[in-house]
Amino acid sequence: MKWILRLVVFVAVILVAVVVLVLMLPADRIARIATEQLSTATGRSVAINGDVGITFWPILGVRAGELELGNAAWSDQGPMFQAAQVAIGVDAMSLLRGEIRITNIEAESPTVRLQQLSDGRANWQFTDPSISPETQAQPEAEPSEETNTSPSITIERVDIKNATLSYDAEGSAPVSLNGVNLALDWPDRLGTAEISASLQPAASQVTINAALDGFANFIAGETQTLRVAVDTEAGTVSFDGKGSTAGSVSGTLALKTSSTDEFLLALGLPGVDLPENLGRRADLKTSLTFTPDLKLALRDLVVGLGDNKISGAADIDLTGVPQINAQLDVGDFDLKMDTSSAQSGGSTGDSAKSSNTPVAASTSGWPQTPIDASALSSFNGEIALQADSIDLGQFKIGVTQAVLRNERSRMVFNLQNVQAYGGNVSGEFVINNRAGLSVGGGLSAKNIDMQPLLNDAVELNRLTGQGTATLSFLGSGMTVDAIMKSLSGDGSVSIGRGTILGIDLDRLMRSGDMGEGTTVFDSLGATWTIASGVLTNNDLLLQLKNYQASGAGVVGLGAQTVDYTATPVALRANSGQGLSIPVRFIGPWSDVSIRPDLEAAFDAELEAKKDEIENKAKEKLTDELGITKQNGQSTEDAVKDDLQDKLLRKLFD
């Protein structure tokens, strides 16, 4: 019973001592101790310019007005942290042991100003001018009686609510965010600190969670282990590695989005409407190294973009417009563009025309959805590309080795080795958006299977054979329709032995039968020019065993129409003089009509027989008039002389 009484008395004495200690400890003394600790931890000036009051519940501490944390010496933007009202809590039991343990620092609606210079200096890089980082990293030594002139102080938690956060990076537009919540849990000064934040740059909430080992050393500028995750409704980006306040970072970066557009918008960045397999959804993982001079190195890069997968490495300089140097392997790459929203229906542009015949109107047209080529200005650099196959939508190619170069919104695809349609293609393709969008290039193809190529290019599959072709082209406009209708350029094609499906020229020449069949030819060659989206050819020559065919006409690349006449000639018919029946191809690409041009055949035959008919008529005339021609005299002169003689006789009579 005595021990119980003694214990009660002891506890009572302790409680009285605590109350007396608390009551005797002035509020401004607690505030001064707290500001001194903050100043020691950050190396910055800390001032309380408002009133200070002591609180007992729910925490022991003080409330201070107008707290300011100084900015870096080179900054001219005012205090880095500024709050009208701050609450500082201390641990009462620690006070009994002569320690100052700050359990909580709370700030309502403060202003936080973050600033970074182009040389990598940032105002959140704190240093203690009196203590080296090495000294701060060591466990605190036991204070001696002579040196222990001030109590040991630690800070456990910082809680900032509804803050206004501004970020000003030199060379970039300032960013300002309202309604930011930030919490720091740091129970052990030399241990791990956990940081959580929530903010709303746009319509949806963004949360940030981070853990930093050796937080005191991290603040002092040392490289420490850190883990960071940024979560939005549309995606997550995370990092696991090491970093420092100087801007050095190395580790593993992961990014996964269900909608890249919504993810960027949630972060307050401009959205981007990407194709399904080119980033609309993204799944990225890479080893990352970032240096204070804004140099970024990516290794073991693996990116999933819908059905596409990219692997490789890249070096990126982020000073100014990003400069990229990369080597990528894209495997089987799908580059088809979404056309579901493209306008369809009749083309509103002028139909292609020739000087002789009109071209039938097209019943369909190219997509008229505006093309956004602004991404060409987002970077400069060179990217080496290796692919097993590439599906361009309209064209499909095989193994590809190419180099992509982009400079000031002008992108050049240098095709070094491209296997396509059974042959090889080389040349370059250019997309230029410096002063309006234009596309162009020059291509050379060897040993190409013409049927699949022509089918993909102009939806014509009647011609088979293997050939060589050259092509140069240039088009401009903000839609596919406008580009196709503005095309200009030239080209040539030479094909060895092949066939024309759907027509039997031999049967046509022998019997005039236009039934289905196949024409086998020995060679085919042609050149062409392109102007205002209309391809014109006048020198097509097709060689067969018993026939040859020439061709001339136009193909409306913009209007998707054709009006072309091929004229086959039977070389061994008509006593070796040849017999020809022109064949006309006319109509939209989707429904080309093939029919013999009998009127043109009659005109050609009439022209060939004109001299013979004229001579027979003259002979008939001289016989009827009884006129005798002298040697070398024409029928016209003989008739004239005869009439003159008769007139003179009549006059003398």
XYZ file of C-alpha atoms in Angstrom:
653
model
C 0.000 0.000 0.000
C 2.904 2.329 0.797
C 4.401 1.631 -2.615
C 1.125 2.497 -4.271
C 0.914 5.735 -2.331
C 4.505 6.599 -3.183
C 3.814 5.859 -6.871
C 0.760 8.130 -6.883
C 2.711 10.898 -5.180
C 5.557 10.480 -7.706
C 3.164 10.706 -10.675
C 1.496 13.756 -9.169
C 4.856 15.462 -8.721
C 5.730 14.698 -12.313
C 2.429 16.109 -13.582
C 2.863 19.254 -11.507
C 6.392 19.642 -12.830
C 5.178 19.252 -16.383
C 2.415 21.816 -15.905
C 4.791 24.260 -14.204
C 7.386 23.719 -16.972
C 4.828 24.278 -19.668
C 3.382 27.347 -18.008
C 6.828 28.804 -17.390
C 8.012 28.143 -20.980
C 7.142 31.283 -22.962
C 5.429 30.860 -26.317
C 7.981 33.040 -28.075
C 10.705 30.776 -26.642
C 9.105 27.712 -28.297
C 8.672 29.644 -31.539
C 12.287 30.778 -31.464
C 13.524 27.234 -30.874
C 11.422 25.981 -33.777
C 12.603 28.662 -36.165
C 16.217 28.038 -35.172
C 15.771 24.329 -35.891
C 14.194 25.041 -39.289
C 16.989 27.444 -40.119
C 19.602 24.856 -39.106
C 17.930 22.130 -41.185
C 17.519 24.246 -44.316
C 20.375 26.734 -44.207
C 17.836 29.518 -44.840
C 16.565 32.373 -42.745
C 13.315 31.649 -40.879
C 11.231 34.463 -39.408
C 7.936 34.812 -37.541
C 6.662 38.343 -38.049
C 3.213 37.975 -36.450
C 1.793 37.226 -33.027
C 2.727 34.037 -31.191
C 0.333 32.158 -28.859
C 0.671 28.939 -26.878
C -1.740 25.996 -27.310
C -2.455 23.033 -25.012
C -4.939 21.021 -27.054
C -4.906 18.950 -29.180
C -1.134 19.444 -29.123
C 1.277 21.347 -26.950
C 2.831 24.103 -28.987
C 2.399 27.538 -30.466
C 0.496 29.246 -33.219
C 2.453 31.874 -35.089
C 1.451 34.394 -37.687
C 3.315 35.386 -40.834
C 5.971 32.660 -41.018
C 8.521 33.043 -43.794
C 11.243 30.676 -45.048
C 13.891 32.525 -47.038
C 14.656 31.785 -50.667
C 17.977 30.917 -52.268
C 20.489 33.782 -52.327
C 20.251 34.026 -56.143
C 16.442 34.227 -56.244
C 14.519 37.493 -56.543
C 11.016 36.032 -56.103
C 10.536 36.646 -52.387
C 10.321 33.996 -49.632
C 10.300 30.366 -50.762
C 7.595 29.581 -48.172
C 5.141 32.082 -46.773
C 2.103 31.423 -44.554
C -0.274 33.708 -42.716
C -0.785 31.167 -39.905
C 1.372 28.236 -38.765
C 0.946 25.791 -35.872
C 4.013 24.172 -34.273
C 3.610 21.264 -31.826
C 6.161 19.829 -29.376
C 6.387 16.605 -27.319
C 5.889 17.467 -23.632
C 7.725 14.386 -22.323
C 10.759 15.269 -24.408
C 10.779 18.675 -22.756
C 11.265 16.947 -19.380
C 14.393 15.304 -20.795
C 15.729 18.621 -22.075
C 14.906 17.828 -25.705
C 12.856 19.776 -28.225
C 10.907 17.275 -30.327
C 8.712 19.067 -32.861
C 5.893 16.657 -33.501
C 3.966 18.669 -36.017
C 4.170 21.749 -38.199
C 0.908 22.743 -39.857
C 0.272 25.485 -42.372
C -3.041 26.533 -43.849
C -3.197 28.063 -47.352
C 0.516 28.931 -47.644
C 2.377 30.047 -50.759
C 5.301 27.900 -51.963
C 7.596 29.263 -54.669
C 9.827 26.753 -56.495
C 12.444 28.008 -58.931
C 15.135 26.372 -61.105
C 17.845 27.934 -63.241
C 19.092 26.634 -66.576
C 22.425 25.634 -64.955
C 20.584 23.147 -62.707
C 20.473 25.184 -59.477
C 17.139 24.963 -57.660
C 15.843 26.816 -54.626
C 14.747 23.573 -52.984
C 18.374 22.477 -52.663
C 18.925 23.129 -48.944
C 22.356 23.257 -47.312
C 23.484 23.888 -43.775
C 26.340 26.401 -44.021
C 27.761 25.364 -40.667
C 27.638 21.571 -41.057
C 29.101 19.498 -43.899
C 27.010 16.736 -45.489
C 29.449 14.151 -44.121
C 28.967 15.439 -40.612
C 25.188 15.466 -41.007
C 25.272 11.873 -42.192
C 26.938 10.656 -38.981
C 24.885 9.660 -35.928
C 24.752 12.385 -33.335
C 27.498 12.009 -30.752
C 26.750 11.993 -27.047
C 26.928 15.595 -25.946
C 29.390 16.391 -23.189
C 28.660 18.670 -20.253
C 30.857 21.345 -21.773
C 29.439 21.255 -25.313
C 25.767 20.532 -24.597
C 24.598 24.139 -24.471
C 21.353 23.606 -26.415
C 18.764 20.832 -26.461
C 18.531 18.147 -29.209
C 15.786 19.005 -31.706
C 13.948 16.857 -34.297
C 10.959 17.431 -36.607
C 8.530 14.539 -37.090
C 5.799 15.803 -39.387
C 4.979 18.686 -41.708
C 1.402 19.123 -42.938
C 0.532 21.766 -45.537
C -3.055 22.193 -46.716
C -4.624 24.158 -49.569
C -1.318 25.625 -50.679
C -0.583 27.743 -53.727
C 2.395 26.244 -55.518
C 4.303 28.050 -58.270
C 7.111 26.614 -60.374
C 9.361 28.773 -62.538
C 11.970 26.956 -64.657
C 14.252 29.301 -66.574
C 13.379 29.182 -70.275
C 9.876 27.786 -69.692
C 6.510 29.334 -68.905
C 5.770 29.567 -65.158
C 3.280 27.058 -63.713
C 0.947 27.813 -60.828
C -1.243 25.335 -58.897
C -3.880 25.958 -56.260
C -5.341 23.597 -53.664
C -2.144 21.595 -53.104
C -1.928 19.329 -50.033
C 1.482 18.122 -48.831
C 2.500 15.902 -45.922
C 5.963 14.881 -44.656
C 6.457 12.066 -42.118
C 10.031 12.006 -40.792
C 10.147 10.329 -37.381
C 13.898 9.623 -37.444
C 16.194 12.444 -38.522
C 18.689 10.049 -40.077
C 16.051 7.630 -41.302
C 13.441 7.448 -44.055
C 11.027 10.246 -44.835
C 7.685 9.616 -46.472
C 6.097 12.352 -48.545
C 2.571 12.434 -49.906
C 0.870 15.127 -51.942
C -2.385 15.700 -53.743
C -3.122 18.363 -56.317
C -5.558 19.065 -59.113
C -3.924 20.794 -62.109
C -7.011 20.015 -64.211
C -10.355 18.278 -63.769
C -9.098 15.137 -61.994
C -7.018 14.548 -58.875
C -3.314 13.706 -58.947
C -1.622 11.985 -56.007
C 2.109 11.714 -55.384
C 3.762 9.348 -52.916
C 7.488 9.226 -52.261
C 9.904 7.606 -49.823
C 13.480 8.852 -49.349
C 16.071 6.980 -47.298
C 18.487 9.152 -45.319
C 16.363 12.235 -45.786
C 18.726 14.499 -43.838
C 21.565 13.589 -46.176
C 19.248 14.015 -49.190
C 18.463 17.566 -48.071
C 22.180 18.194 -47.649
C 22.705 17.312 -51.324
C 23.788 13.686 -51.087
C 22.468 10.992 -53.429
C 19.982 8.752 -51.649
C 17.597 5.898 -52.466
C 14.151 7.146 -53.427
C 10.846 5.752 -54.630
C 8.204 7.929 -56.283
C 4.755 7.159 -57.741
C 2.410 9.613 -59.464
C -1.166 8.357 -59.875
C -4.064 9.710 -61.916
C -7.338 8.173 -63.040
C -5.845 7.602 -66.508
C -2.392 6.288 -65.649
C 0.582 5.922 -63.324
C 4.250 6.814 -63.562
C 6.736 5.465 -61.015
C 10.462 5.583 -60.303
C 12.633 3.334 -58.133
C 16.298 4.250 -57.825
C 18.540 6.990 -56.488
C 18.542 10.752 -56.717
C 19.734 14.031 -55.252
C 18.448 17.568 -54.912
C 21.040 18.619 -57.498
C 18.970 16.864 -60.164
C 20.928 13.625 -60.547
C 18.644 10.609 -60.937
C 19.256 6.980 -61.873
C 16.992 3.974 -61.637
C 14.000 2.254 -63.216
C 11.162 4.298 -64.696
C 7.754 2.794 -65.469
C 4.756 4.408 -67.148
C 1.364 2.884 -67.844
C -1.665 4.745 -69.199
C -5.165 3.685 -70.110
C -5.488 6.964 -72.031
C -2.355 8.992 -72.745
C -4.435 12.019 -73.677
C -6.344 12.009 -70.364
C -3.142 11.284 -68.418
C -1.406 14.370 -69.848
C -4.479 16.531 -69.284
C -4.662 15.382 -65.649
C -1.076 16.606 -65.158
C -1.986 19.986 -66.614
C -0.133 19.305 -69.860
C -1.488 19.669 -73.408
C -3.394 16.577 -74.507
C -2.618 14.650 -77.669
C -4.900 12.575 -79.904
C -2.776 9.573 -80.858
C -3.673 6.604 -83.076
C -4.673 3.367 -81.391
C -1.301 1.663 -81.895
C 0.896 4.754 -81.618
C 0.431 5.786 -78.018
C -3.264 6.118 -77.265
C -2.412 3.584 -74.556
C 1.178 3.228 -73.343
C 3.170 0.766 -71.233
C 6.812 1.813 -70.814
C 9.725 0.526 -68.757
C 13.360 1.611 -68.950
C 16.594 2.150 -67.030
C 16.990 5.898 -66.702
C 19.890 8.232 -65.954
C 19.330 11.977 -65.659
C 22.029 14.561 -64.962
C 21.779 18.162 -63.688
C 22.635 19.527 -67.143
C 19.326 18.050 -68.424
C 20.844 15.076 -70.223
C 18.664 11.961 -70.230
C 19.857 8.442 -71.099
C 17.430 5.538 -71.581
C 18.681 1.964 -71.723
C 16.848 -1.384 -71.974
C 13.863 0.578 -73.238
C 10.646 -1.394 -73.831
C 7.497 0.449 -74.896
C 4.096 -1.069 -75.558
C 1.839 1.072 -77.762
C -1.347 -0.904 -78.244
C -0.386 -3.798 -80.533
C 3.034 -2.268 -81.264
C 6.159 -2.922 -79.225
C 9.355 -0.865 -79.372
C 12.712 -1.735 -77.818
C 16.074 0.009 -77.898
C 18.002 2.891 -76.343
C 17.994 6.674 -76.545
C 19.980 9.747 -75.488
C 17.977 12.951 -75.081
C 19.173 16.510 -74.451
C 16.326 18.449 -72.823
C 17.838 21.911 -73.027
C 15.522 23.895 -75.302
C 13.793 21.795 -77.957
C 14.605 18.153 -77.090
C 17.438 16.659 -79.147
C 17.015 12.895 -79.598
C 19.508 10.267 -80.721
C 17.980 6.780 -80.641
C 18.255 3.255 -81.999
C 14.935 1.422 -82.067
C 13.695 -2.020 -83.086
C 9.946 -1.961 -83.745
C 9.370 -5.564 -84.886
C 6.089 -5.855 -86.788
C 4.973 -2.234 -86.700
C 1.439 -1.020 -87.377
C 1.346 2.575 -88.656
C -2.222 2.592 -89.912
C -3.977 5.850 -89.143
C -7.518 5.928 -87.780
C -9.932 6.942 -90.536
C -13.236 6.140 -88.845
C -13.915 9.831 -88.329
C -12.789 10.826 -91.790
C -15.352 12.317 -94.063
C -16.597 10.074 -96.786
C -18.881 10.446 -99.750
C -18.488 12.316 -102.987
C -15.397 14.369 -103.604
C -16.069 18.074 -103.864
C -12.972 18.867 -105.887
C -12.682 19.236 -109.649
C -12.434 15.995 -111.552
C -9.284 15.251 -113.467
C -9.525 16.337 -117.089
C -7.688 15.675 -120.310
C -7.698 17.885 -123.374
C -9.800 15.377 -125.324
C -12.198 13.538 -123.050
C -13.916 14.157 -119.729
C -13.309 11.929 -116.735
C -16.243 10.349 -114.964
C -17.001 11.710 -111.494
C -15.815 9.751 -108.471
C -18.326 8.326 -106.039
C -15.871 8.359 -103.108
C -12.962 10.457 -101.999
C -9.904 10.726 -99.805
C -10.288 11.524 -96.070
C -10.920 15.211 -95.410
C -10.186 15.162 -91.682
C -7.593 17.863 -90.836
C -4.108 16.489 -90.196
C -2.385 17.708 -87.010
C 1.351 17.752 -87.752
C 2.325 19.951 -84.792
C 4.248 17.026 -83.229
C 7.002 17.615 -85.812
C 8.099 20.689 -83.819
C 8.341 18.793 -80.530
C 11.869 17.447 -81.095
C 14.961 17.437 -83.293
C 17.375 14.598 -83.834
C 18.072 11.287 -85.541
C 16.417 7.920 -84.961
C 17.706 4.695 -86.535
C 14.845 2.276 -87.159
C 14.857 -1.497 -87.650
C 11.589 -3.301 -88.458
C 10.536 -6.795 -89.445
C 7.511 -5.337 -91.252
C 5.606 -2.052 -91.411
C 1.915 -1.685 -92.173
C 1.293 1.840 -93.492
C -2.364 1.194 -94.084
C -2.307 1.796 -97.816
C 1.095 0.167 -98.303
C 2.725 -2.800 -96.601
C 6.475 -3.340 -96.557
C 8.783 -6.013 -95.142
C 12.186 -5.867 -93.448
C 13.164 -2.211 -93.172
C 16.286 -0.322 -92.221
C 15.728 3.411 -92.169
C 16.923 6.591 -90.520
C 14.498 9.281 -89.429
C 15.869 12.818 -89.190
C 13.812 15.705 -87.870
C 14.922 19.325 -87.802
C 12.659 22.297 -87.167
C 9.408 20.546 -88.191
C 10.894 18.887 -91.289
C 11.082 15.100 -91.012
C 12.984 12.990 -93.547
C 12.680 9.194 -93.756
C 15.834 7.915 -95.417
C 14.996 4.432 -96.692
C 18.326 2.594 -96.729
C 17.093 -0.964 -97.223
C 13.411 -1.711 -97.599
C 12.012 -5.038 -98.799
C 8.618 -4.458 -100.370
C 6.359 -6.275 -102.817
C 9.000 -8.885 -103.591
C 11.728 -6.331 -104.394
C 13.733 -3.514 -102.864
C 12.912 0.156 -102.417
C 15.300 2.997 -101.657
C 15.001 6.756 -101.488
C 13.465 9.208 -99.065
C 10.088 10.436 -97.886
C 9.709 13.961 -96.505
C 7.057 15.556 -94.257
C 7.494 19.321 -93.904
C 5.377 21.462 -91.572
C 7.496 24.607 -91.453
C 5.093 26.748 -93.491
C 2.019 24.554 -93.899
C 2.012 20.793 -94.345
C 3.595 19.222 -97.416
C 4.789 15.738 -98.306
C 7.205 14.660 -101.003
C 10.113 12.479 -101.887
C 11.907 10.405 -104.431
C 11.745 6.615 -104.583
C 13.390 3.923 -106.676
C 12.012 0.375 -106.771
C 13.576 -2.733 -108.304
C 12.088 -6.172 -109.033
C 8.688 -5.163 -107.659
C 5.581 -7.340 -108.062
C 3.299 -4.847 -109.766
C -0.088 -6.394 -109.007
C -0.036 -5.992 -105.185
C 1.688 -2.601 -105.488
C -0.877 -1.167 -107.905
C -3.684 -2.670 -105.878
C -2.452 -0.888 -102.748
C -1.610 2.329 -104.591
C -4.657 2.847 -106.848
C -6.830 -0.225 -106.205
C -6.067 -1.703 -109.645
C -5.238 -5.425 -109.684
C -5.440 -6.296 -113.391
C -1.730 -5.945 -114.157
C 0.803 -8.601 -113.129
C 4.527 -8.763 -113.674
C 7.802 -7.759 -112.111
C 9.199 -4.352 -112.819
C 11.381 -1.400 -111.977
C 9.975 2.025 -111.219
C 11.023 5.527 -110.214
C 8.841 8.188 -108.667
C 9.204 11.762 -107.464
C 6.268 13.624 -105.963
C 5.239 16.665 -103.959
C 1.890 17.543 -102.416
C 0.622 20.062 -99.888
C -2.481 20.619 -97.805
C -3.907 19.979 -94.359
C -5.966 16.907 -95.380
C -5.234 13.753 -97.359
C -7.796 14.915 -99.921
C -6.026 18.274 -100.394
C -2.610 16.638 -100.665
C -3.735 14.127 -103.302
C -5.394 16.862 -105.364
C -2.241 18.997 -105.285
C 0.265 16.283 -106.227
C 2.952 17.030 -108.783
C 5.931 15.019 -109.988
C 7.000 12.428 -112.538
C 8.015 8.807 -112.846
C 8.595 5.790 -115.038
C 7.961 2.055 -115.050
C 9.445 -0.858 -116.938
C 7.944 -4.347 -116.632
C 9.151 -7.594 -118.132
C 6.876 -10.510 -119.003
C 3.442 -10.244 -117.380
C -0.316 -10.382 -117.855
C -3.373 -8.122 -118.057
C -6.305 -9.736 -116.298
C -9.893 -9.310 -117.411
C -9.291 -8.894 -121.159
C -8.039 -11.192 -123.945
C -6.566 -8.911 -126.610
C -5.928 -11.823 -128.971
C -9.598 -12.853 -128.944
C -10.677 -9.217 -129.154
C -8.545 -8.626 -132.237
C -9.629 -11.860 -133.926
C -13.351 -11.773 -133.256
C -14.235 -8.555 -131.457
C -15.312 -10.599 -128.403
C -14.912 -8.611 -125.142
C -15.406 -11.624 -122.865
C -13.283 -12.273 -119.792
C -9.752 -13.503 -120.341
C -6.064 -12.829 -119.856
C -3.537 -11.087 -122.080
C 0.060 -12.234 -121.812
C 2.642 -9.581 -122.775
C 6.413 -9.590 -123.269
C 7.216 -6.106 -121.962
C 5.599 -2.897 -120.839
C 7.104 0.573 -120.376
C 5.802 4.056 -119.689
C 6.680 7.469 -118.299
C 4.325 10.008 -116.738
C 3.968 13.451 -115.236
C 1.740 14.596 -112.380
C 0.181 18.041 -112.048
C -2.630 19.194 -109.739
C -3.339 15.631 -108.714
C -3.692 14.328 -112.285
C -1.284 11.758 -113.727
C -0.823 12.032 -117.489
C 0.790 9.381 -119.687
C 1.177 9.437 -123.488
C 3.869 6.856 -124.258
C 2.705 3.527 -122.901
C 4.056 0.700 -125.048
C 3.008 -2.917 -124.539
C 4.731 -5.624 -126.598
C 3.061 -9.018 -127.340
C 4.011 -11.810 -129.739
C 1.466 -10.922 -132.430
C 0.392 -7.523 -131.169
C 1.615 -4.325 -129.655
C -0.362 -1.735 -127.753
C 0.151 1.921 -127.089
C -1.664 3.925 -124.460
C -2.479 7.475 -123.460
C -4.761 9.144 -120.969
C -5.088 10.445 -117.431
C -5.509 9.036 -113.934
C -7.166 11.362 -111.413
C -5.123 10.682 -108.286
C -7.069 13.329 -106.397
C -10.510 12.521 -107.791
C -9.869 8.733 -107.822
C -10.855 8.376 -111.476
C -9.331 7.029 -114.679
C -9.824 7.802 -118.371
C -7.273 5.863 -120.371
C -7.247 4.458 -123.869
C -5.042 1.543 -124.896
C -4.742 0.816 -128.608
C -3.676 -2.732 -129.505
C -2.441 -3.395 -133.040
C -2.525 -6.821 -134.734
C 0.898 -6.816 -136.386
C 0.226 -9.706 -138.805
C -3.312 -8.748 -139.841
C -4.384 -6.801 -142.943
C -1.496 -8.034 -145.086
C 1.021 -6.885 -142.522
C -0.431 -3.349 -142.349
C -1.891 -3.953 -138.881
C -5.411 -3.828 -137.515
C -6.167 -1.813 -134.343
C -9.143 -1.619 -131.975
C -8.719 0.945 -129.116
C -9.868 -0.119 -125.643
C -11.010 2.551 -123.191
C -10.729 2.281 -119.389
C -13.021 4.853 -117.755
C -14.748 5.468 -114.448
C -14.020 5.684 -110.728
C -11.359 3.397 -109.290
C -14.027 1.444 -107.490
C -15.820 0.543 -110.741
C -13.637 0.891 -113.850
C -15.458 0.195 -117.120
C -13.539 -1.494 -119.974
C -14.962 -1.329 -123.497
C -13.699 -1.173 -127.110
C -13.716 2.328 -128.630
C -15.246 1.433 -132.025
C -15.659 5.069 -133.068
C -11.961 5.676 -132.601
C -11.194 2.459 -134.489
C -13.364 3.601 -137.426
C -11.692 7.035 -137.464
C -8.257 5.411 -137.469
C -9.196 3.035 -140.268
C -10.725 5.893 -142.258
C -7.560 7.955 -141.894
C -5.457 5.016 -143.059
C -7.724 4.486 -146.160
C -8.119 8.172 -147.027
C -5.427 8.315 -149.756
C -6.616 5.105 -151.358
C -10.239 6.333 -151.539
C -9.154 9.731 -152.873
C -7.058 8.209 -155.673
C -9.889 5.928 -156.746
C -12.261 8.897 -156.850
C -9.905 10.877 -159.057
C -9.493 8.005 -161.513
C -13.274 7.633 -161.722
C -13.608 11.358 -162.430
C -11.116 11.366 -165.304
C -12.791 8.333 -166.880
C -16.236 9.927 -166.684
C -14.994 13.205 -168.229
C -12.878 11.525 -170.890
C -9.749 13.347 -169.799
C -6.324 12.052 -170.726
C -3.510 12.866 -168.287
C -0.019 13.614 -169.533
C 2.970 11.920 -167.946
C 3.491 13.290 -164.438
C 0.355 15.384 -164.610
C -2.033 15.383 -161.659
C -5.743 14.742 -161.991
C -6.462 18.316 -160.893
C -4.176 19.773 -163.633
C -5.607 17.489 -166.304
C -9.176 18.561 -165.460
C -8.093 22.197 -165.439
C -6.389 21.963 -168.858
C -9.387 20.175 -170.366
C -11.810 22.824 -169.104
C -9.551 25.601 -170.384
C -9.416 24.082 -173.894
C -13.186 23.684 -174.051
C -13.729 27.268 -172.905
C -11.368 28.692 -175.538
C -13.066 26.739 -178.319
C -16.409 28.020 -177.159
C -15.194 31.610 -177.246
C -13.758 31.349 -180.809
C -16.957 29.719 -182.014
